[in-house]
mmCIF file of N, CA and C in Angstrom:
data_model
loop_
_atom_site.group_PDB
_atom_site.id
_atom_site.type_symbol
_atom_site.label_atom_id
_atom_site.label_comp_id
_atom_site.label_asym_id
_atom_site.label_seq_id
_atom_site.Cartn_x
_atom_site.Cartn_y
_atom_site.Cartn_z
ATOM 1 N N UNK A 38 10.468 4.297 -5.464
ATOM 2 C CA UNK A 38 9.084 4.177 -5.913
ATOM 3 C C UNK A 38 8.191 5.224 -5.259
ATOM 4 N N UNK A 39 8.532 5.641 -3.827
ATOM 5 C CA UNK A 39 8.007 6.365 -3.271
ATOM 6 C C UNK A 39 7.732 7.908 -3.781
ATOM 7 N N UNK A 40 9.184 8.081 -4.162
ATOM 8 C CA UNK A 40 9.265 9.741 -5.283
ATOM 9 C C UNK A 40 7.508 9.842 -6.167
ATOM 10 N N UNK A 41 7.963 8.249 -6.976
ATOM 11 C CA UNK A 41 7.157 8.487 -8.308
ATOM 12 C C UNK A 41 6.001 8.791 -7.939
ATOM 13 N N UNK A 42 5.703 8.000 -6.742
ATOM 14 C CA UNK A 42 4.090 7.821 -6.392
ATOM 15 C C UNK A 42 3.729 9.783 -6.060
ATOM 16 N N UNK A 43 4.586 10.086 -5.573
ATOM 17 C CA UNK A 43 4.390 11.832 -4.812
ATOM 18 C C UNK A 43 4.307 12.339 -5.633
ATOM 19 N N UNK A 44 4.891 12.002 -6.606
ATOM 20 C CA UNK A 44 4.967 13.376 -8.030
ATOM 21 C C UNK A 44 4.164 13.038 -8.905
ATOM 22 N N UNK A 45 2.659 11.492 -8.733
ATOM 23 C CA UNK A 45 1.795 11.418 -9.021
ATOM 24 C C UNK A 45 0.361 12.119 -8.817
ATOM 25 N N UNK A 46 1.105 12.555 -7.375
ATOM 26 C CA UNK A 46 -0.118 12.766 -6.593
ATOM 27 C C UNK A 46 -1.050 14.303 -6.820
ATOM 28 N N UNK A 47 -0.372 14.625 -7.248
ATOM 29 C CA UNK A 47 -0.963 16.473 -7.696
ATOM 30 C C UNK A 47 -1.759 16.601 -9.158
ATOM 31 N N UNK A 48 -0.895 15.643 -9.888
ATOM 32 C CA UNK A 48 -1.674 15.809 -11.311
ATOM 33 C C UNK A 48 -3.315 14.706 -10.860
ATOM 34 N N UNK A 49 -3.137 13.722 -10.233
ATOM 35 C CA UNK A 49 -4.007 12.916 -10.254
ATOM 36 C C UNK A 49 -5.649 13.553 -9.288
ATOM 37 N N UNK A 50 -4.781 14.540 -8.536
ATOM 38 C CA UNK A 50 -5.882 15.285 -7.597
ATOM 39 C C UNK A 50 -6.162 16.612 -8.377
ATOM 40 N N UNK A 51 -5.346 17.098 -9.371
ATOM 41 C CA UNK A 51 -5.763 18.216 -10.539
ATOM 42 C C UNK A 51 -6.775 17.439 -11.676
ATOM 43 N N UNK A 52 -6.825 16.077 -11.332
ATOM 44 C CA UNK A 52 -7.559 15.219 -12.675
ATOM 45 C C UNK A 52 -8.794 15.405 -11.929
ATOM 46 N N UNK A 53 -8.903 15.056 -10.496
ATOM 47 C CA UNK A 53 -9.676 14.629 -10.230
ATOM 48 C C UNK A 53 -10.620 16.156 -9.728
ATOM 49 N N UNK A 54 -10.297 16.893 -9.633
ATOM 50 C CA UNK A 54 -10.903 18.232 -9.464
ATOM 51 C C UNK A 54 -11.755 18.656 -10.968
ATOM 52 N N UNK A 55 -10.655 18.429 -11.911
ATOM 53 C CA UNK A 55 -11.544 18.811 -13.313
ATOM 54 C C UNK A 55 -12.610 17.827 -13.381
ATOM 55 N N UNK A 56 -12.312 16.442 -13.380
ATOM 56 C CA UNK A 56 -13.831 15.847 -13.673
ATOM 57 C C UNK A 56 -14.651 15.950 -12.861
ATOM 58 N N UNK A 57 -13.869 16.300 -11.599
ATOM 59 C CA UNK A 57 -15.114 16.572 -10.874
ATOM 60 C C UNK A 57 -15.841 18.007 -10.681
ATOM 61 N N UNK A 58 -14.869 18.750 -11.427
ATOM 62 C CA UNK A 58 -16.676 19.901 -11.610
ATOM 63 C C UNK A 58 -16.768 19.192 -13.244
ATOM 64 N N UNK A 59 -16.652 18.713 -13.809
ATOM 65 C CA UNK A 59 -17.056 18.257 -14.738
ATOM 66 C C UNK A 59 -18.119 17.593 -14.668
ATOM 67 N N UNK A 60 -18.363 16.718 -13.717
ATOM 68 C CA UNK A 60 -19.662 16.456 -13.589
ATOM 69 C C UNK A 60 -20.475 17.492 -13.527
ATOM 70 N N UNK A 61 -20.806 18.406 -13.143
ATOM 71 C CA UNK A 61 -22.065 19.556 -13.080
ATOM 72 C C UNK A 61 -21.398 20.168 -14.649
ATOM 73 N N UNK A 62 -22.317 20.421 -15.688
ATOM 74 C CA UNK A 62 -22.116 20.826 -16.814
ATOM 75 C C UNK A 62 -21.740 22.174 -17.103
ATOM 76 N N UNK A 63 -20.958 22.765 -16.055
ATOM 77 C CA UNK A 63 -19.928 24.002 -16.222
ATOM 78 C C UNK A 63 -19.040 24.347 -17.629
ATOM 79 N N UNK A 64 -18.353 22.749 -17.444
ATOM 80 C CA UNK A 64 -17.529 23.456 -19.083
ATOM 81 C C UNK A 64 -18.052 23.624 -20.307
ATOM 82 N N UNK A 65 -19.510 22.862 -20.085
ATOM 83 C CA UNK A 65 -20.119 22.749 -21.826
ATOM 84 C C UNK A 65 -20.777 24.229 -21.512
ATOM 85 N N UNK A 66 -21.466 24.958 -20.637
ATOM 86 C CA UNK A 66 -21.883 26.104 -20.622
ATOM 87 C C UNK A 66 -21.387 26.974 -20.465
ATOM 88 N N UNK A 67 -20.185 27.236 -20.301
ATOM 89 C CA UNK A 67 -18.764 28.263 -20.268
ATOM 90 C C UNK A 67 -18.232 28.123 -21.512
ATOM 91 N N UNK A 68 -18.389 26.983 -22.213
ATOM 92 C CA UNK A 68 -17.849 27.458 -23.617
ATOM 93 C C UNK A 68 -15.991 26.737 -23.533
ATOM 94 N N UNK A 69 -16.035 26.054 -22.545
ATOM 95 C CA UNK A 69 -14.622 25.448 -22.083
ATOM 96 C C UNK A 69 -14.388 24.416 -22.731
ATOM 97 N N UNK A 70 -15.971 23.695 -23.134
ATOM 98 C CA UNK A 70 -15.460 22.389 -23.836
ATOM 99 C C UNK A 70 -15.028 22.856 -25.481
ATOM 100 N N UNK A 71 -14.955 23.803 -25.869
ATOM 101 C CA UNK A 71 -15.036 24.281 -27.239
ATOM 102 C C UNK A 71 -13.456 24.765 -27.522
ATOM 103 N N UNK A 72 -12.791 24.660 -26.289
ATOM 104 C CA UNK A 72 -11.163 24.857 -26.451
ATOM 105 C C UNK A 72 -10.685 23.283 -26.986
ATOM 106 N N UNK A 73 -9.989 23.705 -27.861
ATOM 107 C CA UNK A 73 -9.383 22.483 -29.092
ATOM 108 C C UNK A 73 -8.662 21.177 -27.841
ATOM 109 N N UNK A 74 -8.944 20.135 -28.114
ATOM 110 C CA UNK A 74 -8.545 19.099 -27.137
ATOM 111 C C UNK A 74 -9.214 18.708 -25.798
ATOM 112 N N UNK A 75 -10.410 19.788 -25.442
ATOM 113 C CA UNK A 75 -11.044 19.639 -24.091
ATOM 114 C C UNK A 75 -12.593 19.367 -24.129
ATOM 115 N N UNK A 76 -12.929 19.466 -25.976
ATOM 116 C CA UNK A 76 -14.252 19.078 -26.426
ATOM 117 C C UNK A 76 -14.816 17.477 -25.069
ATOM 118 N N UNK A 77 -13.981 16.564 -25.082
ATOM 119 C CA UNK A 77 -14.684 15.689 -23.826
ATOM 120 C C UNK A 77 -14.896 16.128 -22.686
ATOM 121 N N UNK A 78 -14.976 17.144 -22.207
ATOM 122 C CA UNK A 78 -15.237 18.025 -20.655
ATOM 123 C C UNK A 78 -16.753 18.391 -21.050
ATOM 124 N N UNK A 79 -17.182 18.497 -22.567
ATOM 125 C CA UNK A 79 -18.322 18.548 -22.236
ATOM 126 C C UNK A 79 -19.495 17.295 -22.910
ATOM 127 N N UNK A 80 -18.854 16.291 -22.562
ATOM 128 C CA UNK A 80 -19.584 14.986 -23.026
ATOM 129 C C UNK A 80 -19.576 14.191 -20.900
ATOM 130 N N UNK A 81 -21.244 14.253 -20.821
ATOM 131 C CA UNK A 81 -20.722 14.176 -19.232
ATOM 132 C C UNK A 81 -20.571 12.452 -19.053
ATOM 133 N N UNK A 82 -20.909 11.714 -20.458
ATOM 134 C CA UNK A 82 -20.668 10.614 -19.983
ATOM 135 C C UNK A 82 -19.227 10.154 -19.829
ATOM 136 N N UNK A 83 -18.280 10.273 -20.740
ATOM 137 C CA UNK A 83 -16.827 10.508 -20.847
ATOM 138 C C UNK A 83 -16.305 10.958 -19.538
ATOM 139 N N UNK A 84 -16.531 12.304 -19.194
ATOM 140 C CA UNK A 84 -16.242 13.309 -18.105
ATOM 141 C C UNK A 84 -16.856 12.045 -16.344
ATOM 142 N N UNK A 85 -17.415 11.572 -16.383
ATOM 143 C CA UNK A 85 -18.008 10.504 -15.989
ATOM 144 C C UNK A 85 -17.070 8.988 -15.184
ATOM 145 N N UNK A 86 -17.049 8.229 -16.617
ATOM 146 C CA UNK A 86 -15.655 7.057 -16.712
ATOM 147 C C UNK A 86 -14.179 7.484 -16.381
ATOM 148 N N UNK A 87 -14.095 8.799 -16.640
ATOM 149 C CA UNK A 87 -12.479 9.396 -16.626
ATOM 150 C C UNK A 87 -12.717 9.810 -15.087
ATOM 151 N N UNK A 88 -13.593 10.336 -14.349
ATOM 152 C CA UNK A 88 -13.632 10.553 -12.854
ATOM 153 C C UNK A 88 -13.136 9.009 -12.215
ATOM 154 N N UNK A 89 -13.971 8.169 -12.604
ATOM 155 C CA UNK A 89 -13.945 6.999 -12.296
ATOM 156 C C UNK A 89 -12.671 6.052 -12.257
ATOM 157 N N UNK A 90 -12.092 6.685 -13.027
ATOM 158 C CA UNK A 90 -10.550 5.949 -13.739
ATOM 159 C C UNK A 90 -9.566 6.747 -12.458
ATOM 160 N N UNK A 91 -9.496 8.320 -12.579
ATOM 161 C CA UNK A 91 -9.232 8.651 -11.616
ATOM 162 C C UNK A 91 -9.092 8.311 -10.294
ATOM 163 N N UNK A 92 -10.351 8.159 -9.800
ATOM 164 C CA UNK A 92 -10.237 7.433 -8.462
ATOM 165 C C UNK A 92 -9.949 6.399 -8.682
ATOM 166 N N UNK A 93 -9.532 5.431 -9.074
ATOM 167 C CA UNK A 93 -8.935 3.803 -9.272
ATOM 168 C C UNK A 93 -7.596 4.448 -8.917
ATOM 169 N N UNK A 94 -7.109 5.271 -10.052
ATOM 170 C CA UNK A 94 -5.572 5.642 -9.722
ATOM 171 C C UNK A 94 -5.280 6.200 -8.331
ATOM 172 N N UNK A 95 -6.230 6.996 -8.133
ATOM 173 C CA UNK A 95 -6.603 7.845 -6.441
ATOM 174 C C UNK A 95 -6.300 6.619 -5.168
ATOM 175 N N UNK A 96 -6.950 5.671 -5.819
ATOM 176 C CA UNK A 96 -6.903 4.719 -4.698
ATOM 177 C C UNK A 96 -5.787 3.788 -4.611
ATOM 178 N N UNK A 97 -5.335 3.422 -6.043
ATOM 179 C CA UNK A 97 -3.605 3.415 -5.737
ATOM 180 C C UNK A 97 -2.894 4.158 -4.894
ATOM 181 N N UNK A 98 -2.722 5.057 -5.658
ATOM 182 C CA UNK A 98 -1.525 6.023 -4.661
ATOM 183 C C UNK A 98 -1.893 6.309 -3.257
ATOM 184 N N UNK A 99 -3.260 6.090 -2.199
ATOM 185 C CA UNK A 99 -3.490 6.067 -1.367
ATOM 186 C C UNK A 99 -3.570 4.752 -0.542
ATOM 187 N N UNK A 100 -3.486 3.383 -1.139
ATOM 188 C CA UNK A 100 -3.262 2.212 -0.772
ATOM 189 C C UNK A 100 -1.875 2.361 -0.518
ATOM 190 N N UNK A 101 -1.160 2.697 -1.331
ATOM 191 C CA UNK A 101 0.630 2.670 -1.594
ATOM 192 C C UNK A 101 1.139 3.597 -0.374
ATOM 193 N N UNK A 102 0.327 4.225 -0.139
ATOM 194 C CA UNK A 102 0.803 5.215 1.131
ATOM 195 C C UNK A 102 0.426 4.575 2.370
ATOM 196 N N UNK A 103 -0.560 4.391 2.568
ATOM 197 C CA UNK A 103 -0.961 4.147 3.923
ATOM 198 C C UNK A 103 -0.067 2.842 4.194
ATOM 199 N N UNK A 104 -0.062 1.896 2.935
ATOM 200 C CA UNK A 104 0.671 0.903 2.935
ATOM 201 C C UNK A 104 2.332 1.414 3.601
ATOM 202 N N UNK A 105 2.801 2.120 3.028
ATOM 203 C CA UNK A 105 4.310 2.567 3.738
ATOM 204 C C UNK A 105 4.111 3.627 5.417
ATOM 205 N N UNK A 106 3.302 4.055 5.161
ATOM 206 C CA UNK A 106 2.665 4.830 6.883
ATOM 207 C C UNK A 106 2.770 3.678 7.773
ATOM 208 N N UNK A 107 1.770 2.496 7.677
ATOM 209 C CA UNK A 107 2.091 1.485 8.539
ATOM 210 C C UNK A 107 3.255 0.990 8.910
ATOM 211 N N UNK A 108 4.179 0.829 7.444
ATOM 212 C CA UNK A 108 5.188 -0.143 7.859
ATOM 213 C C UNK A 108 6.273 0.902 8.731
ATOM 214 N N UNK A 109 6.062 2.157 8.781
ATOM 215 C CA UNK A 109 6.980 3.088 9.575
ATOM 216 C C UNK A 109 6.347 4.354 10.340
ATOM 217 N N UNK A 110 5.109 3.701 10.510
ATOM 218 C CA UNK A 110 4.731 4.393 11.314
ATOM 219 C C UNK A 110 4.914 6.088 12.009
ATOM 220 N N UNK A 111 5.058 6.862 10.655
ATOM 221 C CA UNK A 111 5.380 8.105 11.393
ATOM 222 C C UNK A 111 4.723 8.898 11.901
ATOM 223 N N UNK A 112 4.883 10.116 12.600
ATOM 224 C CA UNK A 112 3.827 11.024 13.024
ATOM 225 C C UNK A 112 3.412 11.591 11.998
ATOM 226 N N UNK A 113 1.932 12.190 12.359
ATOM 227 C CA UNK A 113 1.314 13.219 11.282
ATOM 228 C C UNK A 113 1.465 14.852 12.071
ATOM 229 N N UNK A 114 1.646 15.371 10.772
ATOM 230 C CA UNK A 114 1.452 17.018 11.584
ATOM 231 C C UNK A 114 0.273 17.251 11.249
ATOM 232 N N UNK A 115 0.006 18.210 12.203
ATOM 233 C CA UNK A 115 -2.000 18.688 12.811
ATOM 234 C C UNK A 115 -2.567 18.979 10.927
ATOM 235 N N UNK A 116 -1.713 19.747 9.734
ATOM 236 C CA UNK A 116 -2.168 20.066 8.977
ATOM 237 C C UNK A 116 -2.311 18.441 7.865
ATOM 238 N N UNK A 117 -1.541 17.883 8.325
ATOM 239 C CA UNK A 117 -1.922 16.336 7.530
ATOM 240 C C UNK A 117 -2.557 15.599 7.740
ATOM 241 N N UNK A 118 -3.075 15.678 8.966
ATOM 242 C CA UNK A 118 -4.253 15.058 9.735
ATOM 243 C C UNK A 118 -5.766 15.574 9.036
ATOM 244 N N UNK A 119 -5.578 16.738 9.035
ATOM 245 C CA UNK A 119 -6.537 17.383 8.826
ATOM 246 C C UNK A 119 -6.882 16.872 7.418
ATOM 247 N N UNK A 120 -5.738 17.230 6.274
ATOM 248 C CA UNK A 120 -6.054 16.961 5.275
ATOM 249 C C UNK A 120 -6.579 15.330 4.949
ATOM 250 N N UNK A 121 -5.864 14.488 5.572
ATOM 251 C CA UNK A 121 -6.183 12.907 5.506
ATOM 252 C C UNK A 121 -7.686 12.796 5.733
ATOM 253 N N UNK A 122 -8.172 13.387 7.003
ATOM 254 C CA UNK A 122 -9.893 13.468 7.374
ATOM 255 C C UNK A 122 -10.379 13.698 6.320
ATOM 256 N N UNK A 123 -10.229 14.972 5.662
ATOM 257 C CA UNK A 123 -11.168 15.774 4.717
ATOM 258 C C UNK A 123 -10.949 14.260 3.377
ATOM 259 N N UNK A 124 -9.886 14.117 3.206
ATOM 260 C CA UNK A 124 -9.203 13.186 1.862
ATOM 261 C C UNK A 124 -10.638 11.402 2.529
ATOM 262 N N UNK A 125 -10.702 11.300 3.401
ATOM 263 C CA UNK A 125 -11.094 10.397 3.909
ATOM 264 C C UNK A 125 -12.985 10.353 3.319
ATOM 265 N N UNK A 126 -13.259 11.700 3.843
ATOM 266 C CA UNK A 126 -14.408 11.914 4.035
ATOM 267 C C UNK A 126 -14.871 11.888 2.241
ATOM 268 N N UNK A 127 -14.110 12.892 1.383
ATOM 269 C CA UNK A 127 -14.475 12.707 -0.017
ATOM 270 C C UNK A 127 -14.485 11.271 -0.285
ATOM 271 N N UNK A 128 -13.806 10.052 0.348
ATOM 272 C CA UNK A 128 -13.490 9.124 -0.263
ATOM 273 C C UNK A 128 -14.450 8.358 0.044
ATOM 274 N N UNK A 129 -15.038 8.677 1.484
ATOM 275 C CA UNK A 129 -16.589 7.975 1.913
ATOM 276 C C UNK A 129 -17.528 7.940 1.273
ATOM 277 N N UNK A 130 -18.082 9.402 0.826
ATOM 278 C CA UNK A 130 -19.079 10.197 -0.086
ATOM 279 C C UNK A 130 -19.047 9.823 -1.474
ATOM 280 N N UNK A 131 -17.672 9.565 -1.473
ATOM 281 C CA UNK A 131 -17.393 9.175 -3.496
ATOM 282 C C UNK A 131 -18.046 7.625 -3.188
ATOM 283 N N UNK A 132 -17.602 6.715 -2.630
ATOM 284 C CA UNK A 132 -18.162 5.211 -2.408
ATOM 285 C C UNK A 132 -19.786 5.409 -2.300
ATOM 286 N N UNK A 133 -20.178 6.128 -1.625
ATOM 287 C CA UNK A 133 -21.565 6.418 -1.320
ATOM 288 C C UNK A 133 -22.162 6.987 -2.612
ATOM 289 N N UNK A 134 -21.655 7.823 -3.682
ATOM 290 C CA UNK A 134 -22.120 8.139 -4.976
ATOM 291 C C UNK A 134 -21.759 6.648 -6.129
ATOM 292 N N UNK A 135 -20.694 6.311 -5.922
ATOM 293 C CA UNK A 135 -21.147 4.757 -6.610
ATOM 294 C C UNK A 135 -21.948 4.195 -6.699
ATOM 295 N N UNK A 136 -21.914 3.568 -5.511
ATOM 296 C CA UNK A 136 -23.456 2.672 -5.368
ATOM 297 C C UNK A 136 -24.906 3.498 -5.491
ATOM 298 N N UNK A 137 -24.950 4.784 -5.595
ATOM 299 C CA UNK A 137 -25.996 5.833 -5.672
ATOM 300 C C UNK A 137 -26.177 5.429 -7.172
ATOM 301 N N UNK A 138 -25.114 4.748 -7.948
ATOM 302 C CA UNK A 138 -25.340 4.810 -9.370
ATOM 303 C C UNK A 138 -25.311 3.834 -10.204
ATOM 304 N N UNK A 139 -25.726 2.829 -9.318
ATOM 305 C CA UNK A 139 -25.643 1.330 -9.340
ATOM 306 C C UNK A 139 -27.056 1.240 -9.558
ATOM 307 N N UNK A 140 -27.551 0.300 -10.812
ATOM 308 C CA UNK A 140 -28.927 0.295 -11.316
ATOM 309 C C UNK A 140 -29.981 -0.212 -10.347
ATOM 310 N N UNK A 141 -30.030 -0.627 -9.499
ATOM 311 C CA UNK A 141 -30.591 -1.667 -8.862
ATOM 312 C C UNK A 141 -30.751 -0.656 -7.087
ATOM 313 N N UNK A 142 -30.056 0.488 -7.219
ATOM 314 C CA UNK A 142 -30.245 0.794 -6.005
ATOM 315 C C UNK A 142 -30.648 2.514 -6.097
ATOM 316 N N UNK A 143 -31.879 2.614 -5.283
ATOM 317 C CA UNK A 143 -32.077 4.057 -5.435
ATOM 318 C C UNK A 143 -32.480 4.600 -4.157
ATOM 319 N N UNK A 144 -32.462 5.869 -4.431
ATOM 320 C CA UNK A 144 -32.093 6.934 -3.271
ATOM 321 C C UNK A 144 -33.352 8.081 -3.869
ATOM 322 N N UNK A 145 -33.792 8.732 -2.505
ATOM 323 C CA UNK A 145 -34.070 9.862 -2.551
ATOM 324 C C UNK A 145 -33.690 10.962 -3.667
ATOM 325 N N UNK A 146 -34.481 11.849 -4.191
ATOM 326 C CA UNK A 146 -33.950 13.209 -4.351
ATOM 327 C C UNK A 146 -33.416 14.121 -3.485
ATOM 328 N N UNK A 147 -33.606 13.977 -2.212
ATOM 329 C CA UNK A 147 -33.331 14.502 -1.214
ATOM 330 C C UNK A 147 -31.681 14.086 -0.562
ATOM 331 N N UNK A 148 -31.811 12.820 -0.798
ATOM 332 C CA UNK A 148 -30.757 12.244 -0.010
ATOM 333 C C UNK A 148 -29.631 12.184 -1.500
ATOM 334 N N UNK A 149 -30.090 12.105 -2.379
ATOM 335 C CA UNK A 149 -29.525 11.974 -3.573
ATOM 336 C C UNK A 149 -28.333 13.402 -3.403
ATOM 337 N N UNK A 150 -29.291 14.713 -2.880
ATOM 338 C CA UNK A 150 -28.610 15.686 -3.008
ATOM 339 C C UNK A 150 -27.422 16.038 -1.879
ATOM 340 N N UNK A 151 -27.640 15.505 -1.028
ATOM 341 C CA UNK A 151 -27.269 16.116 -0.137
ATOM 342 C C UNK A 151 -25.812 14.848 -0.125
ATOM 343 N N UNK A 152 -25.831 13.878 -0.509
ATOM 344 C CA UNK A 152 -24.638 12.784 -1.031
ATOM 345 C C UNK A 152 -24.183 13.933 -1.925
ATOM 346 N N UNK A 153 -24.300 14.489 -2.852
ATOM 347 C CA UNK A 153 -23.445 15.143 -3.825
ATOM 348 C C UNK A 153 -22.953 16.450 -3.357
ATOM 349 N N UNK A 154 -23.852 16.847 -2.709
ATOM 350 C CA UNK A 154 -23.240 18.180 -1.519
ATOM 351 C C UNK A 154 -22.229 17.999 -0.449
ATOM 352 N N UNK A 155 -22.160 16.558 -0.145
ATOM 353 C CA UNK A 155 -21.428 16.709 0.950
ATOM 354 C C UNK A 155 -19.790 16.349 0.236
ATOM 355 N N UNK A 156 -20.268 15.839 -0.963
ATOM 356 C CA UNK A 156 -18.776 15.190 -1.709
ATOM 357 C C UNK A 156 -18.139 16.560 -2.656
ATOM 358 N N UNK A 157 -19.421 17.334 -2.466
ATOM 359 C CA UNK A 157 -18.359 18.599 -3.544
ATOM 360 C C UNK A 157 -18.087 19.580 -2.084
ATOM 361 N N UNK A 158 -18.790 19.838 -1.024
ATOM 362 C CA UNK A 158 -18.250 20.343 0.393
ATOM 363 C C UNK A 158 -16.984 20.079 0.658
ATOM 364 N N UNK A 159 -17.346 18.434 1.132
ATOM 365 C CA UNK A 159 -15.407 18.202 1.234
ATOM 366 C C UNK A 159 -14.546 18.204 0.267
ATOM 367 N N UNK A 160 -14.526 17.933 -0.538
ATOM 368 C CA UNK A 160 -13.772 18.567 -1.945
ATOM 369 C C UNK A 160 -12.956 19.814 -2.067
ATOM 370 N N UNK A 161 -14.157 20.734 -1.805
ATOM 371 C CA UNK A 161 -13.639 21.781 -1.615
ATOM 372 C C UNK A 161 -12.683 22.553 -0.072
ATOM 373 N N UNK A 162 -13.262 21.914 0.540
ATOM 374 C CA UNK A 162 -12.987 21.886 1.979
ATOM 375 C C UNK A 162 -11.386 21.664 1.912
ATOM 376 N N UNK A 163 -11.269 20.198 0.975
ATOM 377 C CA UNK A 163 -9.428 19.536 1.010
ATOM 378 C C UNK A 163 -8.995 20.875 0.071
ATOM 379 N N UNK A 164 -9.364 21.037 -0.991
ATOM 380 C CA UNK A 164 -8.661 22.367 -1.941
ATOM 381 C C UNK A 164 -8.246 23.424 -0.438
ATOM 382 N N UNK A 165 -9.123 23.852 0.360
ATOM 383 C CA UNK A 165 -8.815 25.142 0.820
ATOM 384 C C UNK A 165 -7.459 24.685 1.618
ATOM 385 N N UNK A 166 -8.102 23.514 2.405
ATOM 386 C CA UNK A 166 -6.883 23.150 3.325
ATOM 387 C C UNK A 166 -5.913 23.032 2.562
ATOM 388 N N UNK A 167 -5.640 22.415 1.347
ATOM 389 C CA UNK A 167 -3.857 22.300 0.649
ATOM 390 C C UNK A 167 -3.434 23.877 0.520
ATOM 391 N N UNK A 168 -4.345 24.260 0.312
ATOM 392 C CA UNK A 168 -3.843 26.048 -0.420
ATOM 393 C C UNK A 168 -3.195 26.566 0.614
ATOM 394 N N UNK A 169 -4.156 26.527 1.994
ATOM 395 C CA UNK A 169 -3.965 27.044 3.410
ATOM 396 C C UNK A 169 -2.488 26.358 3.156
ATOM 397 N N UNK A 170 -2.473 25.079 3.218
ATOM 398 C CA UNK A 170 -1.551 24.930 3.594
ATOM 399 C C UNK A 170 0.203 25.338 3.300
ATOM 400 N N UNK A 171 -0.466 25.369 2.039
ATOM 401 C CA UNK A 171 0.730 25.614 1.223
ATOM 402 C C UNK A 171 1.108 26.684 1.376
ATOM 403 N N UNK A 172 0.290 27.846 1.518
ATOM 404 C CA UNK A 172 0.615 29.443 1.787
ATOM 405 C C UNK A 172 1.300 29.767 3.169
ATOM 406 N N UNK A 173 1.187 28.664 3.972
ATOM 407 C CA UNK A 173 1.649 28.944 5.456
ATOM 408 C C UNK A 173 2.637 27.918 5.631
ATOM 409 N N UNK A 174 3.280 27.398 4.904
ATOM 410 C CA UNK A 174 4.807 26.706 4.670
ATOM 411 C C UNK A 174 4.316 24.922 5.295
ATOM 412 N N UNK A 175 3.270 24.590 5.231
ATOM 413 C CA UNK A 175 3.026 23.176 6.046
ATOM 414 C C UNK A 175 2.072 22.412 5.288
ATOM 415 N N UNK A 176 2.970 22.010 4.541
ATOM 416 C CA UNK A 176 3.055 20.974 3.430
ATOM 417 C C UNK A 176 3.081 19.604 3.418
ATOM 418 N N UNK A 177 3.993 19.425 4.278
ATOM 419 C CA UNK A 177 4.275 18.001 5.045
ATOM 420 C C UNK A 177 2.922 17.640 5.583
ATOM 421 N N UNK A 178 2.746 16.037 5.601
ATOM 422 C CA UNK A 178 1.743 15.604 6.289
ATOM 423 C C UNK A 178 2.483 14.657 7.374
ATOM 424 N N UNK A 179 3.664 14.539 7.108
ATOM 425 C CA UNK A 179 4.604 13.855 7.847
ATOM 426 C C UNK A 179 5.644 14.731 8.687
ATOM 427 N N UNK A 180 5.943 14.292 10.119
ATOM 428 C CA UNK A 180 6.868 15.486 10.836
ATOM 429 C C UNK A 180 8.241 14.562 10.426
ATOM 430 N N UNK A 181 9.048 15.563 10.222
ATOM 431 C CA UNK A 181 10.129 14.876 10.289
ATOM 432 C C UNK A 181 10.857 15.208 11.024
#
């Protein structure tokens, strides 16, 4: 089960990268949503629910892990650590943009922004670190 969940994990963080510049209306003004089949990239309410769906699945495959981390407790290497923080921190910021969008509760323009800055920061922050990582052979978040 463990395989499946890993070989989930890239398309579901490639999902979650597209809707999430999908939220800022990039593809409808690039002309991206106008490629045959990707017309919903520029409908931001769609682009929206499908982020949302995403992280549900996001939070599977990250329940399912930590869930097997505990039961065997392995070490992390310095570059999986790292990435888990950054993975942590988007996951704070994303909870914190939920409830930002919850009818009943409002926020600053100010604070409004700087919640969406800090969730596309670390975002980007985890992209560099996987790339880093990947380019310098340390992939593993687990030592074996």
């Amino acid at each position: 089960m463990t395989k499946i969940i890993l070989k989930l994990w890239m398309p579901v963080m490639a999902f979650m990268a597209i809707t999430g510049m999908g939220q800022m209306p990039i593809f409808k003004r690039y002309y991206v949503a106008d490629i045959p089949g990707l017309a919903w990239l520029g409908e931001p309410f769609t682009v929206h629910w499908a982020h949302y769906i995403g992280a549900a699945a996001l939070m599977f495959i990250i329940a399912w892990l930590v869930t097997l981390w505990f039961a065997k407790q392995p070490k992390l290497t310095g570059s999986g650590k790292i990435r888990i923080v950054l993975l942590g921190l988007i996951i704070g910021t994303g909870y914190v943009r939920v409830i930002k969008n919850l009818p009943d509760i409002h926020f600053s323009p100010t604070v409004t922004m700087l919640i969406d800055w800090t969730h596309l920061l670390f975002a980007m922050l985890l992209g560099i670190a996987a790339l880093w990582s990947a380019r310098t052979g340390r992939k593993a978040y687990i030592k074996r």
